[in-house]
Amino acid sequence: MKVGVCISGGGARIGFAVGVLEVMEEHKIKIDLAYGISAGSLCTAALCYGELQEFKKILLAIKKRDEVLKKQWFKVIWTLLTGLGKADGVFKMDKMRRKLDTLPYEKPKIKGVVGYVKLQSGVIEYKATDSVYSREEFVNAVQASCSMPVGMQSQRIGADDCVDGGIRDVLPLKALVNDPLHVDEIHVICLSPLTTPPTDKTKNILQVAERSVDLLVNEVLQNDYDYAVRINKLIDHKHLLSSDLQSWLAKKRKIRLFRYLPTKAICETTDFCTEKIQKGIDHGREIASDVLKEYLPIP
């Protein structure tokens, strides 16, 4: 049996995924394939090139946002006024990159895939840990996947400026299902609750951007998961379907699905601090313990 994990975007809510993954470890669930987008790509990198507990320590050592994201207002304004600079995001990403570079392993332990969007063409590109790409190239892709437009500085990959993969695919579940590794079981970790609570925090450009992303993510998370569930149901009842649908389903397979959803909003996407990350971890553990309380591996 092969197991995949799919982790959505959500910024500082990444602690939730760490809590879920901890409980999966405790249930002896061995992950063979990880797909991550945006913040989820950070967890993917940790699963591939580090240990979960090491990554948890890195996160809990973050006391304030400036330790991950440093503002570059002057450079942004200079670029806008003169057209001479290259600053295209409020926050620089170099501090986060240095944290990624502390992951200990040079070669991946499992297959990981992250997605980013090329700004010039608008195409989403997935990069995997395999013999084609070095660790540095994969971490470049992770950094690009986390680069929310306007909020964060874009990442240069080849001839392209690349940004957050969540623009096109906030939950890369379809891509995981179609991965040639052909997993039998997928654990879907969503960093945001499906029902986004009302907020009055829309007083500046960052808060407006965060709220807009939350509302978009809310819709896409449900739609992508529903697609996977619908395929399973169609397979169960394919004898009732038309020959055309049966022919289309012949290339599909049934996959056991587990989904982990926060029931409350822990923090905003850029609210990096020890207290809120720990709350996210605790909530992830709570939800995963409930989801997996009767878990039995596929024989």
PDB file of N, CA and C in Angstrom, residues 197-268:
ATOM      1  N   PRO A 197     -14.925  32.560   8.974  1.00  0.00           N
ATOM      2  CA  PRO A 197     -15.708  33.481   9.811  1.00  0.00           C
ATOM      3  C   PRO A 197     -15.586  34.925   9.335  1.00  0.00           C
ATOM      4  N   PRO A 198     -16.599  35.752   9.603  1.00  0.00           N
ATOM      5  CA  PRO A 198     -16.520  37.171   9.240  1.00  0.00           C
ATOM      6  C   PRO A 198     -15.351  37.851   9.955  1.00  0.00           C
ATOM      7  N   THR A 199     -14.861  38.920   9.371  1.00  0.00           N
ATOM      8  CA  THR A 199     -13.765  39.664   9.992  1.00  0.00           C
ATOM      9  C   THR A 199     -13.907  41.147   9.681  1.00  0.00           C
ATOM     10  N   ASP A 200     -13.373  41.960  10.582  1.00  0.00           N
ATOM     11  CA  ASP A 200     -13.341  43.404  10.315  1.00  0.00           C
ATOM     12  C   ASP A 200     -11.910  43.860  10.016  1.00  0.00           C
ATOM     13  N   LYS A 201     -11.007  42.886   9.853  1.00  0.00           N
ATOM     14  CA  LYS A 201      -9.606  43.219   9.600  1.00  0.00           C
ATOM     15  C   LYS A 201      -9.355  43.373   8.108  1.00  0.00           C
ATOM     16  N   THR A 202      -9.809  44.455   7.545  1.00  0.00           N
ATOM     17  CA  THR A 202      -9.559  44.757   6.132  1.00  0.00           C
ATOM     18  C   THR A 202      -9.197  46.237   5.996  1.00  0.00           C
ATOM     19  N   LYS A 203      -8.277  46.663   6.858  1.00  0.00           N
ATOM     20  CA  LYS A 203      -7.967  48.090   6.944  1.00  0.00           C
ATOM     21  C   LYS A 203      -6.713  48.484   6.181  1.00  0.00           C
ATOM     22  N   ASN A 204      -5.920  47.501   5.738  1.00  0.00           N
ATOM     23  CA  ASN A 204      -4.740  47.843   4.950  1.00  0.00           C
ATOM     24  C   ASN A 204      -4.571  46.820   3.834  1.00  0.00           C
ATOM     25  N   ILE A 205      -3.596  47.027   2.979  1.00  0.00           N
ATOM     26  CA  ILE A 205      -3.443  46.209   1.775  1.00  0.00           C
ATOM     27  C   ILE A 205      -3.192  44.740   2.112  1.00  0.00           C
ATOM     28  N   LEU A 206      -2.425  44.467   3.167  1.00  0.00           N
ATOM     29  CA  LEU A 206      -2.140  43.090   3.537  1.00  0.00           C
ATOM     30  C   LEU A 206      -3.382  42.370   4.050  1.00  0.00           C
ATOM     31  N   GLN A 207      -4.169  43.061   4.868  1.00  0.00           N
ATOM     32  CA  GLN A 207      -5.382  42.451   5.418  1.00  0.00           C
ATOM     33  C   GLN A 207      -6.416  42.192   4.328  1.00  0.00           C
ATOM     34  N   VAL A 208      -6.517  43.102   3.374  1.00  0.00           N
ATOM     35  CA  VAL A 208      -7.428  42.899   2.245  1.00  0.00           C
ATOM     36  C   VAL A 208      -6.985  41.688   1.427  1.00  0.00           C
ATOM     37  N   ALA A 209      -5.676  41.580   1.180  1.00  0.00           N
ATOM     38  CA  ALA A 209      -5.148  40.453   0.411  1.00  0.00           C
ATOM     39  C   ALA A 209      -5.394  39.136   1.141  1.00  0.00           C
ATOM     40  N   GLU A 210      -5.135  39.120   2.456  1.00  0.00           N
ATOM     41  CA  GLU A 210      -5.319  37.899   3.240  1.00  0.00           C
ATOM     42  C   GLU A 210      -6.781  37.449   3.231  1.00  0.00           C
ATOM     43  N   ARG A 211      -7.695  38.415   3.417  1.00  0.00           N
ATOM     44  CA  ARG A 211      -9.120  38.073   3.447  1.00  0.00           C
ATOM     45  C   ARG A 211      -9.586  37.546   2.085  1.00  0.00           C
ATOM     46  N   SER A 212      -9.109  38.165   1.016  1.00  0.00           N
ATOM     47  CA  SER A 212      -9.483  37.729  -0.330  1.00  0.00           C
ATOM     48  C   SER A 212      -8.999  36.310  -0.597  1.00  0.00           C
ATOM     49  N   VAL A 213      -7.763  36.020  -0.189  1.00  0.00           N
ATOM     50  CA  VAL A 213      -7.209  34.682  -0.368  1.00  0.00           C
ATOM     51  C   VAL A 213      -8.022  33.662   0.431  1.00  0.00           C
ATOM     52  N   ASP A 214      -8.391  34.010   1.662  1.00  0.00           N
ATOM     53  CA  ASP A 214      -9.172  33.099   2.504  1.00  0.00           C
ATOM     54  C   ASP A 214     -10.482  32.701   1.831  1.00  0.00           C
ATOM     55  N   LEU A 215     -11.177  33.688   1.277  1.00  0.00           N
ATOM     56  CA  LEU A 215     -12.467  33.417   0.649  1.00  0.00           C
ATOM     57  C   LEU A 215     -12.307  32.533  -0.588  1.00  0.00           C
ATOM     58  N   LEU A 216     -11.255  32.777  -1.364  1.00  0.00           N
ATOM     59  CA  LEU A 216     -10.991  31.964  -2.552  1.00  0.00           C
ATOM     60  C   LEU A 216     -10.640  30.530  -2.153  1.00  0.00           C
ATOM     61  N   VAL A 217      -9.740  30.402  -1.175  1.00  0.00           N
ATOM     62  CA  VAL A 217      -9.306  29.079  -0.714  1.00  0.00           C
ATOM     63  C   VAL A 217     -10.495  28.271  -0.218  1.00  0.00           C
ATOM     64  N   ASN A 218     -11.384  28.935   0.523  1.00  0.00           N
ATOM     65  CA  ASN A 218     -12.587  28.310   1.066  1.00  0.00           C
ATOM     66  C   ASN A 218     -13.360  27.553   0.000  1.00  0.00           C
ATOM     67  N   GLU A 219     -13.560  28.197  -1.129  1.00  0.00           N
ATOM     68  CA  GLU A 219     -14.348  27.631  -2.222  1.00  0.00           C
ATOM     69  C   GLU A 219     -13.612  26.478  -2.896  1.00  0.00           C
ATOM     70  N   VAL A 220     -12.325  26.692  -3.177  1.00  0.00           N
ATOM     71  CA  VAL A 220     -11.559  25.704  -3.946  1.00  0.00           C
ATOM     72  C   VAL A 220     -11.321  24.427  -3.146  1.00  0.00           C
ATOM     73  N   LEU A 221     -11.047  24.580  -1.851  1.00  0.00           N
ATOM     74  CA  LEU A 221     -10.800  23.396  -1.021  1.00  0.00           C
ATOM     75  C   LEU A 221     -11.965  22.416  -1.089  1.00  0.00           C
ATOM     76  N   GLN A 222     -13.167  22.935  -0.990  1.00  0.00           N
ATOM     77  CA  GLN A 222     -14.345  22.069  -1.019  1.00  0.00           C
ATOM     78  C   GLN A 222     -14.518  21.432  -2.393  1.00  0.00           C
ATOM     79  N   ASN A 223     -14.365  22.227  -3.450  1.00  0.00           N
ATOM     80  CA  ASN A 223     -14.586  21.713  -4.799  1.00  0.00           C
ATOM     81  C   ASN A 223     -13.606  20.601  -5.161  1.00  0.00           C
ATOM     82  N   ASP A 224     -12.325  20.777  -4.827  1.00  0.00           N
ATOM     83  CA  ASP A 224     -11.318  19.787  -5.189  1.00  0.00           C
ATOM     84  C   ASP A 224     -11.529  18.475  -4.429  1.00  0.00           C
ATOM     85  N   TYR A 225     -11.875  18.571  -3.160  1.00  0.00           N
ATOM     86  CA  TYR A 225     -12.103  17.361  -2.385  1.00  0.00           C
ATOM     87  C   TYR A 225     -13.361  16.639  -2.889  1.00  0.00           C
ATOM     88  N   ASP A 226     -14.395  17.408  -3.184  1.00  0.00           N
ATOM     89  CA  ASP A 226     -15.636  16.821  -3.696  1.00  0.00           C
ATOM     90  C   ASP A 226     -15.390  16.043  -4.989  1.00  0.00           C
ATOM     91  N   TYR A 227     -14.481  16.533  -5.823  1.00  0.00           N
ATOM     92  CA  TYR A 227     -14.153  15.848  -7.075  1.00  0.00           C
ATOM     93  C   TYR A 227     -13.625  14.434  -6.792  1.00  0.00           C
ATOM     94  N   ALA A 228     -12.697  14.324  -5.838  1.00  0.00           N
ATOM     95  CA  ALA A 228     -12.116  13.020  -5.509  1.00  0.00           C
ATOM     96  C   ALA A 228     -13.171  12.083  -4.926  1.00  0.00           C
ATOM     97  N   VAL A 229     -14.034  12.620  -4.057  1.00  0.00           N
ATOM     98  CA  VAL A 229     -15.100  11.809  -3.465  1.00  0.00           C
ATOM     99  C   VAL A 229     -16.062  11.324  -4.547  1.00  0.00           C
ATOM    100  N   ARG A 230     -16.362  12.203  -5.487  1.00  0.00           N
ATOM    101  CA  ARG A 230     -17.312  11.865  -6.566  1.00  0.00           C
ATOM    102  C   ARG A 230     -16.768  10.721  -7.435  1.00  0.00           C
ATOM    103  N   ILE A 231     -15.470  10.732  -7.714  1.00  0.00           N
ATOM    104  CA  ILE A 231     -14.864   9.651  -8.501  1.00  0.00           C
ATOM    105  C   ILE A 231     -15.050   8.315  -7.789  1.00  0.00           C
ATOM    106  N   ASN A 232     -14.807   8.301  -6.474  1.00  0.00           N
ATOM    107  CA  ASN A 232     -14.985   7.067  -5.703  1.00  0.00           C
ATOM    108  C   ASN A 232     -16.424   6.563  -5.800  1.00  0.00           C
ATOM    109  N   LYS A 233     -17.390   7.474  -5.690  1.00  0.00           N
ATOM    110  CA  LYS A 233     -18.802   7.082  -5.748  1.00  0.00           C
ATOM    111  C   LYS A 233     -19.178   6.551  -7.129  1.00  0.00           C
ATOM    112  N   LEU A 234     -18.650   7.191  -8.161  1.00  0.00           N
ATOM    113  CA  LEU A 234     -18.943   6.727  -9.524  1.00  0.00           C
ATOM    114  C   LEU A 234     -18.384   5.321  -9.756  1.00  0.00           C
ATOM    115  N   ILE A 235     -17.190   5.069  -9.228  1.00  0.00           N
ATOM    116  CA  ILE A 235     -16.587   3.741  -9.375  1.00  0.00           C
ATOM    117  C   ILE A 235     -17.451   2.688  -8.684  1.00  0.00           C
ATOM    118  N   ASP A 236     -17.991   3.042  -7.511  1.00  0.00           N
ATOM    119  CA  ASP A 236     -18.843   2.103  -6.769  1.00  0.00           C
ATOM    120  C   ASP A 236     -20.126   1.749  -7.542  1.00  0.00           C
ATOM    121  N   HIS A 237     -20.583   2.689  -8.383  1.00  0.00           N
ATOM    122  CA  HIS A 237     -21.855   2.485  -9.084  1.00  0.00           C
ATOM    123  C   HIS A 237     -21.681   2.509 -10.608  1.00  0.00           C
ATOM    124  N   LYS A 238     -20.507   2.099 -11.072  1.00  0.00           N
ATOM    125  CA  LYS A 238     -20.239   2.225 -12.510  1.00  0.00           C
ATOM    126  C   LYS A 238     -21.138   1.333 -13.365  1.00  0.00           C
ATOM    127  N   HIS A 239     -21.686   0.258 -12.767  1.00  0.00           N
ATOM    128  CA  HIS A 239     -22.582  -0.622 -13.525  1.00  0.00           C
ATOM    129  C   HIS A 239     -23.886   0.072 -13.897  1.00  0.00           C
ATOM    130  N   LEU A 240     -24.171   1.211 -13.247  1.00  0.00           N
ATOM    131  CA  LEU A 240     -25.397   1.952 -13.549  1.00  0.00           C
ATOM    132  C   LEU A 240     -25.156   3.073 -14.563  1.00  0.00           C
ATOM    133  N   LEU A 241     -23.914   3.252 -14.969  1.00  0.00           N
ATOM    134  CA  LEU A 241     -23.551   4.396 -15.807  1.00  0.00           C
ATOM    135  C   LEU A 241     -23.565   4.026 -17.284  1.00  0.00           C
ATOM    136  N   SER A 242     -23.563   5.065 -18.100  1.00  0.00           N
ATOM    137  CA  SER A 242     -23.510   4.864 -19.552  1.00  0.00           C
ATOM    138  C   SER A 242     -22.156   4.282 -19.947  1.00  0.00           C
ATOM    139  N   SER A 243     -22.084   3.728 -21.142  1.00  0.00           N
ATOM    140  CA  SER A 243     -20.833   3.125 -21.624  1.00  0.00           C
ATOM    141  C   SER A 243     -19.722   4.164 -21.740  1.00  0.00           C
ATOM    142  N   ASP A 244     -20.091   5.411 -22.114  1.00  0.00           N
ATOM    143  CA  ASP A 244     -19.084   6.473 -22.225  1.00  0.00           C
ATOM    144  C   ASP A 244     -18.464   6.784 -20.868  1.00  0.00           C
ATOM    145  N   LEU A 245     -19.305   6.884 -19.843  1.00  0.00           N
ATOM    146  CA  LEU A 245     -18.798   7.165 -18.505  1.00  0.00           C
ATOM    147  C   LEU A 245     -17.982   5.977 -17.972  1.00  0.00           C
ATOM    148  N   GLN A 246     -18.434   4.772 -18.272  1.00  0.00           N
ATOM    149  CA  GLN A 246     -17.675   3.599 -17.838  1.00  0.00           C
ATOM    150  C   GLN A 246     -16.303   3.566 -18.496  1.00  0.00           C
ATOM    151  N   SER A 247     -16.256   3.961 -19.755  1.00  0.00           N
ATOM    152  CA  SER A 247     -14.973   4.018 -20.466  1.00  0.00           C
ATOM    153  C   SER A 247     -14.044   5.056 -19.839  1.00  0.00           C
ATOM    154  N   TRP A 248     -14.603   6.222 -19.469  1.00  0.00           N
ATOM    155  CA  TRP A 248     -13.802   7.271 -18.823  1.00  0.00           C
ATOM    156  C   TRP A 248     -13.303   6.802 -17.458  1.00  0.00           C
ATOM    157  N   LEU A 249     -14.152   6.100 -16.713  1.00  0.00           N
ATOM    158  CA  LEU A 249     -13.788   5.628 -15.380  1.00  0.00           C
ATOM    159  C   LEU A 249     -12.765   4.502 -15.410  1.00  0.00           C
ATOM    160  N   ALA A 250     -12.611   3.858 -16.561  1.00  0.00           N
ATOM    161  CA  ALA A 250     -11.674   2.740 -16.663  1.00  0.00           C
ATOM    162  C   ALA A 250     -10.247   3.166 -16.328  1.00  0.00           C
ATOM    163  N   LYS A 251      -9.946   4.442 -16.526  1.00  0.00           N
ATOM    164  CA  LYS A 251      -8.602   4.950 -16.233  1.00  0.00           C
ATOM    165  C   LYS A 251      -8.478   5.472 -14.800  1.00  0.00           C
ATOM    166  N   LYS A 252      -9.577   5.432 -14.054  1.00  0.00           N
ATOM    167  CA  LYS A 252      -9.579   5.908 -12.675  1.00  0.00           C
ATOM    168  C   LYS A 252      -9.494   4.721 -11.716  1.00  0.00           C
ATOM    169  N   ARG A 253      -9.160   5.005 -10.478  1.00  0.00           N
ATOM    170  CA  ARG A 253      -9.125   3.960  -9.462  1.00  0.00           C
ATOM    171  C   ARG A 253      -9.667   4.535  -8.158  1.00  0.00           C
ATOM    172  N   LYS A 254     -10.162   3.646  -7.332  1.00  0.00           N
ATOM    173  CA  LYS A 254     -10.712   4.080  -6.051  1.00  0.00           C
ATOM    174  C   LYS A 254      -9.568   4.294  -5.057  1.00  0.00           C
ATOM    175  N   ILE A 255      -9.626   5.415  -4.355  1.00  0.00           N
ATOM    176  CA  ILE A 255      -8.586   5.769  -3.384  1.00  0.00           C
ATOM    177  C   ILE A 255      -9.241   6.051  -2.037  1.00  0.00           C
ATOM    178  N   ARG A 256      -8.670   5.501  -0.979  1.00  0.00           N
ATOM    179  CA  ARG A 256      -9.204   5.782   0.344  1.00  0.00           C
ATOM    180  C   ARG A 256      -8.783   7.196   0.757  1.00  0.00           C
ATOM    181  N   LEU A 257      -9.758   7.997   1.200  1.00  0.00           N
ATOM    182  CA  LEU A 257      -9.517   9.410   1.510  1.00  0.00           C
ATOM    183  C   LEU A 257      -9.745   9.707   2.990  1.00  0.00           C
ATOM    184  N   PHE A 258      -8.844  10.508   3.545  1.00  0.00           N
ATOM    185  CA  PHE A 258      -9.006  11.053   4.895  1.00  0.00           C
ATOM    186  C   PHE A 258      -8.802  12.554   4.794  1.00  0.00           C
ATOM    187  N   ARG A 259      -9.678  13.322   5.449  1.00  0.00           N
ATOM    188  CA  ARG A 259      -9.552  14.784   5.379  1.00  0.00           C
ATOM    189  C   ARG A 259      -9.480  15.375   6.783  1.00  0.00           C
ATOM    190  N   TYR A 260      -8.587  16.344   6.934  1.00  0.00           N
ATOM    191  CA  TYR A 260      -8.374  17.018   8.216  1.00  0.00           C
ATOM    192  C   TYR A 260      -8.690  18.502   8.037  1.00  0.00           C
ATOM    193  N   LEU A 261      -9.756  18.945   8.693  1.00  0.00           N
ATOM    194  CA  LEU A 261     -10.230  20.315   8.551  1.00  0.00           C
ATOM    195  C   LEU A 261     -10.190  21.036   9.894  1.00  0.00           C
ATOM    196  N   PRO A 262      -9.579  22.217   9.959  1.00  0.00           N
ATOM    197  CA  PRO A 262      -9.686  22.999  11.198  1.00  0.00           C
ATOM    198  C   PRO A 262     -11.149  23.371  11.443  1.00  0.00           C
ATOM    199  N   THR A 263     -11.536  23.405  12.690  1.00  0.00           N
ATOM    200  CA  THR A 263     -12.904  23.832  13.028  1.00  0.00           C
ATOM    201  C   THR A 263     -12.930  25.263  13.517  1.00  0.00           C
ATOM    202  N   LYS A 264     -11.746  25.886  13.590  1.00  0.00           N
ATOM    203  CA  LYS A 264     -11.678  27.281  14.012  1.00  0.00           C
ATOM    204  C   LYS A 264     -10.478  27.938  13.334  1.00  0.00           C
ATOM    205  N   ALA A 265     -10.542  29.250  13.198  1.00  0.00           N
ATOM    206  CA  ALA A 265      -9.444  30.007  12.598  1.00  0.00           C
ATOM    207  C   ALA A 265      -8.409  30.306  13.682  1.00  0.00           C
ATOM    208  N   ILE A 266      -7.218  29.777  13.528  1.00  0.00           N
ATOM    209  CA  ILE A 266      -6.169  29.954  14.534  1.00  0.00           C
ATOM    210  C   ILE A 266      -5.526  31.338  14.424  1.00  0.00           C
ATOM    211  N   CYS A 267      -5.261  31.772  13.195  1.00  0.00           N
ATOM    212  CA  CYS A 267      -4.558  33.042  12.991  1.00  0.00           C
ATOM    213  C   CYS A 267      -4.709  33.479  11.544  1.00  0.00           C
ATOM    214  N   GLU A 268      -4.200  34.672  11.236  1.00  0.00           N
ATOM    215  CA  GLU A 268      -4.144  35.147   9.855  1.00  0.00           C
ATOM    216  C   GLU A 268      -2.939  34.522   9.156  1.00  0.00           C
TER     217      GLU A 268
END
